[in-house]
Amino acid sequence: MPTSPFQVYFPTKSQLTITITEPLRDAAWAAYFGEIQYYLRNQTLEIFDPKLMEVVFDLSPCEWADPLPLLSIIIAIAEFQDAPNKTRIKLPAIKNSSLSTKRFLKYLAKERFASQFLKFASEVFDDDGLVTENHLENYENLSTELAYVNSTCIPAEIIDAKSINIEDIVNDKIQYAESRLGADIPFWARENLCYRLKVLLRETLLNVKTHAYPHQNLCYAGFYVRYREGLTNKSKEVHKTMLEVLKKEDNHLSCPLLPLSYLEERHGCFEVFVIDSGIGMSQSMRSVIRTNKGTVPGYPFRASS
């Protein structure tokens, strides 16, 4: 069991500060973020007086976060803001920051997670003051290299799936992806790969729109797609560097990942991240089973013939 990366603090009876004290990987997020969601969704608990009105997510000590945890934090912020309440995000300051911190800031800006922070939070700040779009440009231009170069495919975005046309937004994102990755994908594979990506995004987002929020007006979904280069046809030096990173990831059992062998044998692949905060399959199944129990023999399992 991973240790919790979240340090929860109540400055007053109407304020909550969540400090992310270590790299925010998928396994730790999945194990501990539920407590954070509980506080944000139950703003009139007895521990609050009169209610929870302000939340701060402090990422200043954090040097890395996986895509799904970041998307889930942005969705949580968007939901909390709708109450309406105030949310603030603290980022690491560039000045005197470590190489890992600079890499994290560049990743947040380049993949547009930071833009989504600015879109949904009341304010984003660091030790030197408010963070604006100009700061994000500075982050993106930092000289440090990311672990995976040329990975931007579809930048991170949070949408209200009930208020937009899913088909239109997916078509728009696929066009952007094609413009970004045309040179990285062999011509013979490009059309089929982009079509499969389009179908996957469309179906998952439509599923969120249709099933995830049956009793809510807002329907937040987050998505992000990156291109992961494989090891085939790489120079000896590049192959060695990428292999070291992949082995480190392969040994880090804190996040879902592709087998090392998969990327060793291919030019590259898409990694697709889609998330919502609505009900899951288990909750839907419980409701359906309660409704149909006794009316269909062997339900929910198909009887053998």
CSV table of N, CA and C in Angstrom, one decimal, residues 153-270:
chain,number,residue,atom,x,y,z
A,153,CYS,N,-0.1,15.3,-28.0
A,153,CYS,CA,-1.0,14.9,-29.1
A,153,CYS,C,-2.3,15.6,-28.9
A,154,ILE,N,-3.0,15.4,-27.8
A,154,ILE,CA,-4.2,16.1,-27.5
A,154,ILE,C,-4.0,16.7,-26.1
A,155,PRO,N,-3.9,18.0,-26.0
A,155,PRO,CA,-3.6,18.5,-24.6
A,155,PRO,C,-4.7,18.3,-23.6
A,156,ALA,N,-4.4,18.3,-22.4
A,156,ALA,CA,-5.4,18.1,-21.3
A,156,ALA,C,-6.5,19.1,-21.4
A,157,GLU,N,-7.7,18.6,-21.1
A,157,GLU,CA,-8.9,19.5,-21.2
A,157,GLU,C,-10.0,18.9,-20.3
A,158,ILE,N,-10.7,19.8,-19.6
A,158,ILE,CA,-11.9,19.4,-18.9
A,158,ILE,C,-13.1,20.0,-19.6
A,159,ILE,N,-14.2,19.2,-19.9
A,159,ILE,CA,-15.4,19.7,-20.5
A,159,ILE,C,-16.6,19.3,-19.7
A,160,ASP,N,-17.7,20.1,-20.0
A,160,ASP,CA,-19.0,19.7,-19.5
A,160,ASP,C,-19.7,18.9,-20.6
A,161,ALA,N,-19.7,17.6,-20.5
A,161,ALA,CA,-20.1,16.8,-21.7
A,161,ALA,C,-21.6,17.0,-22.0
A,162,LYS,N,-22.4,17.5,-21.1
A,162,LYS,CA,-23.8,17.7,-21.4
A,162,LYS,C,-24.1,18.9,-22.2
A,163,SER,N,-23.1,19.9,-22.2
A,163,SER,CA,-23.4,21.2,-22.8
A,163,SER,C,-22.7,21.3,-24.1
A,164,ILE,N,-22.0,20.3,-24.6
A,164,ILE,CA,-21.3,20.4,-25.9
A,164,ILE,C,-21.6,19.3,-26.8
A,165,ASN,N,-21.3,19.4,-28.1
A,165,ASN,CA,-21.5,18.3,-29.0
A,165,ASN,C,-20.2,17.5,-29.0
A,166,ILE,N,-20.3,16.2,-28.5
A,166,ILE,CA,-19.2,15.4,-28.4
A,166,ILE,C,-18.5,15.1,-29.8
A,167,GLU,N,-19.3,14.9,-30.8
A,167,GLU,CA,-18.8,14.6,-32.1
A,167,GLU,C,-17.9,15.7,-32.6
A,168,ASP,N,-18.4,17.0,-32.4
A,168,ASP,CA,-17.7,18.1,-32.9
A,168,ASP,C,-16.3,18.3,-32.2
A,169,ILE,N,-16.4,18.2,-30.8
A,169,ILE,CA,-15.1,18.4,-30.1
A,169,ILE,C,-14.1,17.3,-30.4
A,170,VAL,N,-14.6,16.0,-30.6
A,170,VAL,CA,-13.6,15.0,-30.9
A,170,VAL,C,-13.0,15.2,-32.3
A,171,ASN,N,-13.8,15.6,-33.3
A,171,ASN,CA,-13.3,15.8,-34.6
A,171,ASN,C,-12.3,16.9,-34.6
A,172,ASP,N,-12.5,18.0,-33.8
A,172,ASP,CA,-11.6,19.1,-33.6
A,172,ASP,C,-10.3,18.6,-33.0
A,173,LYS,N,-10.3,17.8,-32.0
A,173,LYS,CA,-9.1,17.3,-31.3
A,173,LYS,C,-8.3,16.3,-32.2
A,174,ILE,N,-9.0,15.5,-33.0
A,174,ILE,CA,-8.3,14.6,-33.9
A,174,ILE,C,-7.6,15.4,-35.0
A,175,GLN,N,-8.2,16.4,-35.5
A,175,GLN,CA,-7.5,17.3,-36.5
A,175,GLN,C,-6.2,17.9,-35.9
A,176,TYR,N,-6.3,18.3,-34.6
A,176,TYR,CA,-5.1,18.8,-34.0
A,176,TYR,C,-4.1,17.8,-33.8
A,177,ALA,N,-4.5,16.6,-33.4
A,177,ALA,CA,-3.6,15.5,-33.2
A,177,ALA,C,-2.9,15.1,-34.5
A,178,GLU,N,-3.6,15.1,-35.6
A,178,GLU,CA,-3.0,14.8,-36.9
A,178,GLU,C,-2.0,15.9,-37.3
A,179,SER,N,-2.3,17.1,-37.0
A,179,SER,CA,-1.3,18.2,-37.3
A,179,SER,C,0.0,18.1,-36.5
A,180,ARG,N,-0.2,17.6,-35.3
A,180,ARG,CA,1.0,17.5,-34.4
A,180,ARG,C,1.9,16.2,-34.7
A,181,LEU,N,1.2,15.2,-35.1
A,181,LEU,CA,2.0,13.9,-35.2
A,181,LEU,C,2.2,13.4,-36.6
A,182,GLY,N,1.9,14.2,-37.6
A,182,GLY,CA,2.0,13.7,-39.0
A,182,GLY,C,3.4,13.1,-39.3
A,183,ALA,N,4.4,13.7,-38.8
A,183,ALA,CA,5.8,13.3,-39.1
A,183,ALA,C,6.2,12.1,-38.2
A,184,ASP,N,5.6,11.9,-37.1
A,184,ASP,CA,6.0,10.8,-36.2
A,184,ASP,C,5.4,9.5,-36.5
A,185,ILE,N,4.3,9.5,-37.2
A,185,ILE,CA,3.6,8.2,-37.5
A,185,ILE,C,3.8,7.8,-39.0
A,186,PRO,N,4.2,6.6,-39.2
A,186,PRO,CA,4.4,6.2,-40.6
A,186,PRO,C,3.1,6.4,-41.4
A,187,PHE,N,3.2,6.8,-42.7
A,187,PHE,CA,2.0,7.2,-43.5
A,187,PHE,C,1.0,6.0,-43.5
A,188,TRP,N,1.5,4.8,-43.7
A,188,TRP,CA,0.6,3.6,-43.8
A,188,TRP,C,-0.2,3.4,-42.6
A,189,ALA,N,0.2,3.9,-41.4
A,189,ALA,CA,-0.5,3.6,-40.2
A,189,ALA,C,-1.4,4.8,-39.7
A,190,ARG,N,-1.1,6.0,-40.3
A,190,ARG,CA,-1.7,7.2,-39.8
A,190,ARG,C,-3.2,7.2,-39.8
A,191,GLU,N,-3.8,6.9,-40.9
A,191,GLU,CA,-5.3,7.0,-41.1
A,191,GLU,C,-6.0,6.1,-40.1
A,192,ASN,N,-5.6,4.8,-40.1
A,192,ASN,CA,-6.2,3.8,-39.2
A,192,ASN,C,-6.1,4.2,-37.7
A,193,LEU,N,-4.9,4.6,-37.4
A,193,LEU,CA,-4.6,4.9,-36.0
A,193,LEU,C,-5.5,6.1,-35.5
A,194,CYS,N,-5.5,7.2,-36.3
A,194,CYS,CA,-6.3,8.3,-35.9
A,194,CYS,C,-7.8,8.0,-35.9
A,195,TYR,N,-8.3,7.1,-36.8
A,195,TYR,CA,-9.7,6.7,-36.8
A,195,TYR,C,-10.0,5.9,-35.5
A,196,ARG,N,-9.1,5.0,-35.1
A,196,ARG,CA,-9.3,4.3,-33.8
A,196,ARG,C,-9.3,5.2,-32.6
A,197,LEU,N,-8.4,6.2,-32.6
A,197,LEU,CA,-8.4,7.2,-31.5
A,197,LEU,C,-9.7,8.0,-31.5
A,198,LYS,N,-10.2,8.3,-32.6
A,198,LYS,CA,-11.4,9.1,-32.7
A,198,LYS,C,-12.6,8.3,-32.1
A,199,VAL,N,-12.7,7.0,-32.5
A,199,VAL,CA,-13.8,6.1,-32.0
A,199,VAL,C,-13.7,6.0,-30.5
A,200,LEU,N,-12.5,5.8,-30.0
A,200,LEU,CA,-12.3,5.6,-28.6
A,200,LEU,C,-12.7,6.8,-27.8
A,201,LEU,N,-12.2,8.0,-28.2
A,201,LEU,CA,-12.6,9.2,-27.5
A,201,LEU,C,-14.1,9.5,-27.6
A,202,ARG,N,-14.7,9.3,-28.8
A,202,ARG,CA,-16.1,9.6,-28.9
A,202,ARG,C,-16.9,8.7,-28.0
A,203,GLU,N,-16.6,7.4,-28.0
A,203,GLU,CA,-17.4,6.4,-27.3
A,203,GLU,C,-17.3,6.6,-25.8
A,204,THR,N,-16.1,6.9,-25.3
A,204,THR,CA,-15.9,7.0,-23.9
A,204,THR,C,-16.5,8.3,-23.4
A,205,LEU,N,-16.4,9.4,-24.2
A,205,LEU,CA,-17.0,10.7,-23.7
A,205,LEU,C,-18.5,10.6,-23.8
A,206,LEU,N,-19.1,9.9,-24.8
A,206,LEU,CA,-20.5,9.7,-24.9
A,206,LEU,C,-21.0,8.9,-23.8
A,207,ASN,N,-20.2,7.9,-23.3
A,207,ASN,CA,-20.6,7.1,-22.2
A,207,ASN,C,-20.7,7.9,-20.9
A,208,VAL,N,-19.7,8.9,-20.8
A,208,VAL,CA,-19.8,9.8,-19.6
A,208,VAL,C,-21.0,10.6,-19.7
A,209,LYS,N,-21.3,11.2,-20.9
A,209,LYS,CA,-22.5,12.0,-21.0
A,209,LYS,C,-23.8,11.3,-20.7
A,210,THR,N,-23.8,10.0,-21.1
A,210,THR,CA,-25.1,9.3,-21.0
A,210,THR,C,-25.3,8.6,-19.7
A,211,HIS,N,-24.2,8.2,-19.1
A,211,HIS,CA,-24.4,7.3,-17.9
A,211,HIS,C,-23.7,7.8,-16.6
A,212,ALA,N,-22.7,8.7,-16.6
A,212,ALA,CA,-22.0,9.0,-15.4
A,212,ALA,C,-22.7,9.9,-14.4
A,213,TYR,N,-23.5,10.8,-14.9
A,213,TYR,CA,-24.2,11.7,-14.0
A,213,TYR,C,-25.7,11.7,-14.2
A,214,PRO,N,-26.4,10.7,-13.8
A,214,PRO,CA,-27.8,10.6,-14.1
A,214,PRO,C,-28.7,11.6,-13.4
A,215,HIS,N,-28.2,12.2,-12.3
A,215,HIS,CA,-29.0,13.1,-11.5
A,215,HIS,C,-28.4,14.5,-11.3
A,216,GLN,N,-27.4,14.8,-12.2
A,216,GLN,CA,-26.7,16.1,-12.1
A,216,GLN,C,-26.8,16.9,-13.4
A,217,ASN,N,-26.9,18.2,-13.3
A,217,ASN,CA,-26.9,19.0,-14.5
A,217,ASN,C,-25.6,19.1,-15.2
A,218,LEU,N,-24.5,19.2,-14.4
A,218,LEU,CA,-23.2,19.3,-15.0
A,218,LEU,C,-22.5,17.9,-15.1
A,219,CYS,N,-21.7,17.8,-16.1
A,219,CYS,CA,-21.2,16.4,-16.5
A,219,CYS,C,-19.8,16.6,-16.9
A,220,TYR,N,-18.9,16.7,-15.9
A,220,TYR,CA,-17.5,17.0,-16.2
A,220,TYR,C,-16.7,15.7,-16.6
A,221,ALA,N,-16.0,15.8,-17.7
A,221,ALA,CA,-15.1,14.8,-18.1
A,221,ALA,C,-13.7,15.4,-18.5
A,222,GLY,N,-12.7,14.7,-18.2
A,222,GLY,CA,-11.4,15.1,-18.5
A,222,GLY,C,-10.7,14.1,-19.5
A,223,PHE,N,-9.9,14.7,-20.4
A,223,PHE,CA,-9.2,13.8,-21.3
A,223,PHE,C,-7.8,14.4,-21.7
A,224,TYR,N,-6.9,13.5,-22.1
A,224,TYR,CA,-5.6,13.8,-22.4
A,224,TYR,C,-5.0,12.7,-23.2
A,225,VAL,N,-4.3,13.0,-24.3
A,225,VAL,CA,-3.7,11.9,-25.1
A,225,VAL,C,-2.3,12.3,-25.4
A,226,ARG,N,-1.4,11.4,-25.2
A,226,ARG,CA,0.0,11.7,-25.5
A,226,ARG,C,0.6,10.6,-26.4
A,227,TYR,N,1.6,10.9,-27.2
A,227,TYR,CA,2.2,10.0,-28.1
A,227,TYR,C,3.5,9.5,-27.4
A,228,ARG,N,3.6,8.2,-27.3
A,228,ARG,CA,4.8,7.6,-26.7
A,228,ARG,C,5.7,6.9,-27.8
A,229,GLU,N,6.9,7.4,-28.0
A,229,GLU,CA,7.8,6.9,-29.0
A,229,GLU,C,8.2,5.5,-28.6
A,230,GLY,N,8.3,4.6,-29.5
A,230,GLY,CA,8.9,3.3,-29.3
A,230,GLY,C,10.4,3.3,-29.5
A,231,LEU,N,11.0,2.1,-29.4
A,231,LEU,CA,12.4,2.1,-29.5
A,231,LEU,C,13.0,1.6,-30.9
A,232,THR,N,12.1,1.2,-31.8
A,232,THR,CA,12.5,0.8,-33.1
A,232,THR,C,13.0,2.0,-33.9
A,233,ASN,N,14.1,1.7,-34.7
A,233,ASN,CA,14.7,2.7,-35.6
A,233,ASN,C,15.2,4.0,-34.9
A,234,LYS,N,15.7,3.8,-33.7
A,234,LYS,CA,16.3,4.9,-32.9
A,234,LYS,C,17.8,4.8,-32.9
A,235,SER,N,18.5,5.9,-32.9
A,235,SER,CA,20.0,5.9,-32.8
A,235,SER,C,20.4,5.2,-31.5
A,236,LYS,N,21.6,4.7,-31.5
A,236,LYS,CA,22.1,4.0,-30.3
A,236,LYS,C,22.0,4.9,-29.0
A,237,GLU,N,22.3,6.1,-29.1
A,237,GLU,CA,22.3,7.0,-28.0
A,237,GLU,C,20.9,7.3,-27.5
A,238,VAL,N,20.0,7.6,-28.4
A,238,VAL,CA,18.6,7.8,-28.1
A,238,VAL,C,17.9,6.6,-27.5
A,239,HIS,N,18.3,5.4,-28.1
A,239,HIS,CA,17.7,4.1,-27.7
A,239,HIS,C,18.1,3.9,-26.2
A,240,LYS,N,19.4,4.2,-25.9
A,240,LYS,CA,19.9,3.9,-24.5
A,240,LYS,C,19.2,4.8,-23.5
A,241,THR,N,19.0,6.1,-23.9
A,241,THR,CA,18.3,7.0,-23.0
A,241,THR,C,16.9,6.6,-22.7
A,242,MET,N,16.2,6.3,-23.8
A,242,MET,CA,14.8,6.0,-23.7
A,242,MET,C,14.6,4.7,-22.9
A,243,LEU,N,15.5,3.7,-23.1
A,243,LEU,CA,15.4,2.4,-22.5
A,243,LEU,C,15.6,2.6,-21.0
A,244,GLU,N,16.5,3.5,-20.6
A,244,GLU,CA,16.7,3.7,-19.1
A,244,GLU,C,15.4,4.3,-18.5
A,245,VAL,N,14.8,5.2,-19.2
A,245,VAL,CA,13.5,5.8,-18.7
A,245,VAL,C,12.4,4.8,-18.6
A,246,LEU,N,12.3,4.0,-19.6
A,246,LEU,CA,11.3,2.9,-19.7
A,246,LEU,C,11.5,1.9,-18.6
A,247,LYS,N,12.7,1.5,-18.4
A,247,LYS,CA,13.0,0.5,-17.3
A,247,LYS,C,12.6,1.1,-15.9
A,248,LYS,N,12.9,2.4,-15.7
A,248,LYS,CA,12.6,3.0,-14.5
A,248,LYS,C,11.1,3.0,-14.3
A,249,GLU,N,10.3,3.3,-15.3
A,249,GLU,CA,8.9,3.3,-15.3
A,249,GLU,C,8.4,1.9,-15.1
A,250,ASP,N,9.0,1.0,-15.7
A,250,ASP,CA,8.5,-0.4,-15.7
A,250,ASP,C,8.7,-1.0,-14.2
A,251,ASN,N,9.7,-0.5,-13.5
A,251,ASN,CA,9.9,-1.0,-12.1
A,251,ASN,C,9.1,-0.2,-11.1
A,252,HIS,N,8.5,0.9,-11.6
A,252,HIS,CA,7.8,1.8,-10.6
A,252,HIS,C,6.3,1.3,-10.7
A,253,LEU,N,6.0,0.4,-9.8
A,253,LEU,CA,4.7,-0.2,-9.8
A,253,LEU,C,3.6,0.7,-9.2
A,254,SER,N,3.7,2.0,-9.4
A,254,SER,CA,2.7,2.9,-8.8
A,254,SER,C,1.8,3.5,-9.8
A,255,CYS,N,1.8,3.0,-11.1
A,255,CYS,CA,1.0,3.6,-12.1
A,255,CYS,C,0.7,2.5,-13.1
A,256,PRO,N,-0.5,2.6,-13.8
A,256,PRO,CA,-0.7,1.6,-14.9
A,256,PRO,C,0.3,2.0,-16.0
A,257,LEU,N,0.8,1.0,-16.6
A,257,LEU,CA,1.8,1.2,-17.7
A,257,LEU,C,1.8,0.1,-18.7
A,258,LEU,N,2.4,0.4,-19.8
A,258,LEU,CA,2.6,-0.6,-20.9
A,258,LEU,C,3.8,-1.5,-20.5
A,259,PRO,N,3.7,-2.8,-20.9
A,259,PRO,CA,4.9,-3.6,-20.7
A,259,PRO,C,6.1,-3.0,-21.5
A,260,LEU,N,7.3,-3.1,-21.0
A,260,LEU,CA,8.5,-2.6,-21.7
A,260,LEU,C,8.6,-3.2,-23.0
A,261,SER,N,8.3,-4.5,-23.1
A,261,SER,CA,8.4,-5.2,-24.4
A,261,SER,C,7.5,-4.6,-25.5
A,262,TYR,N,6.4,-4.0,-25.1
A,262,TYR,CA,5.4,-3.4,-26.1
A,262,TYR,C,6.1,-2.2,-26.8
A,263,LEU,N,6.8,-1.4,-26.1
A,263,LEU,CA,7.4,-0.2,-26.7
A,263,LEU,C,8.8,-0.6,-27.4
A,264,GLU,N,9.4,-1.7,-26.9
A,264,GLU,CA,10.6,-2.1,-27.5
A,264,GLU,C,10.4,-2.6,-29.0
A,265,GLU,N,9.2,-3.0,-29.3
A,265,GLU,CA,8.9,-3.7,-30.6
A,265,GLU,C,8.2,-2.7,-31.5
A,266,ARG,N,7.9,-1.5,-31.1
A,266,ARG,CA,7.0,-0.6,-32.0
A,266,ARG,C,7.7,0.7,-32.2
A,267,HIS,N,7.2,1.4,-33.2
A,267,HIS,CA,7.6,2.8,-33.5
A,267,HIS,C,7.0,3.7,-32.4
A,268,GLY,N,5.9,3.4,-31.9
A,268,GLY,CA,5.2,4.2,-30.8
A,268,GLY,C,3.8,3.9,-30.7
A,269,CYS,N,3.1,4.6,-29.8
A,269,CYS,CA,1.7,4.3,-29.5
A,269,CYS,C,1.1,5.6,-28.9
A,270,PHE,N,-0.3,5.6,-28.9
A,270,PHE,CA,-1.0,6.6,-28.1
A,270,PHE,C,-1.3,6.1,-26.7
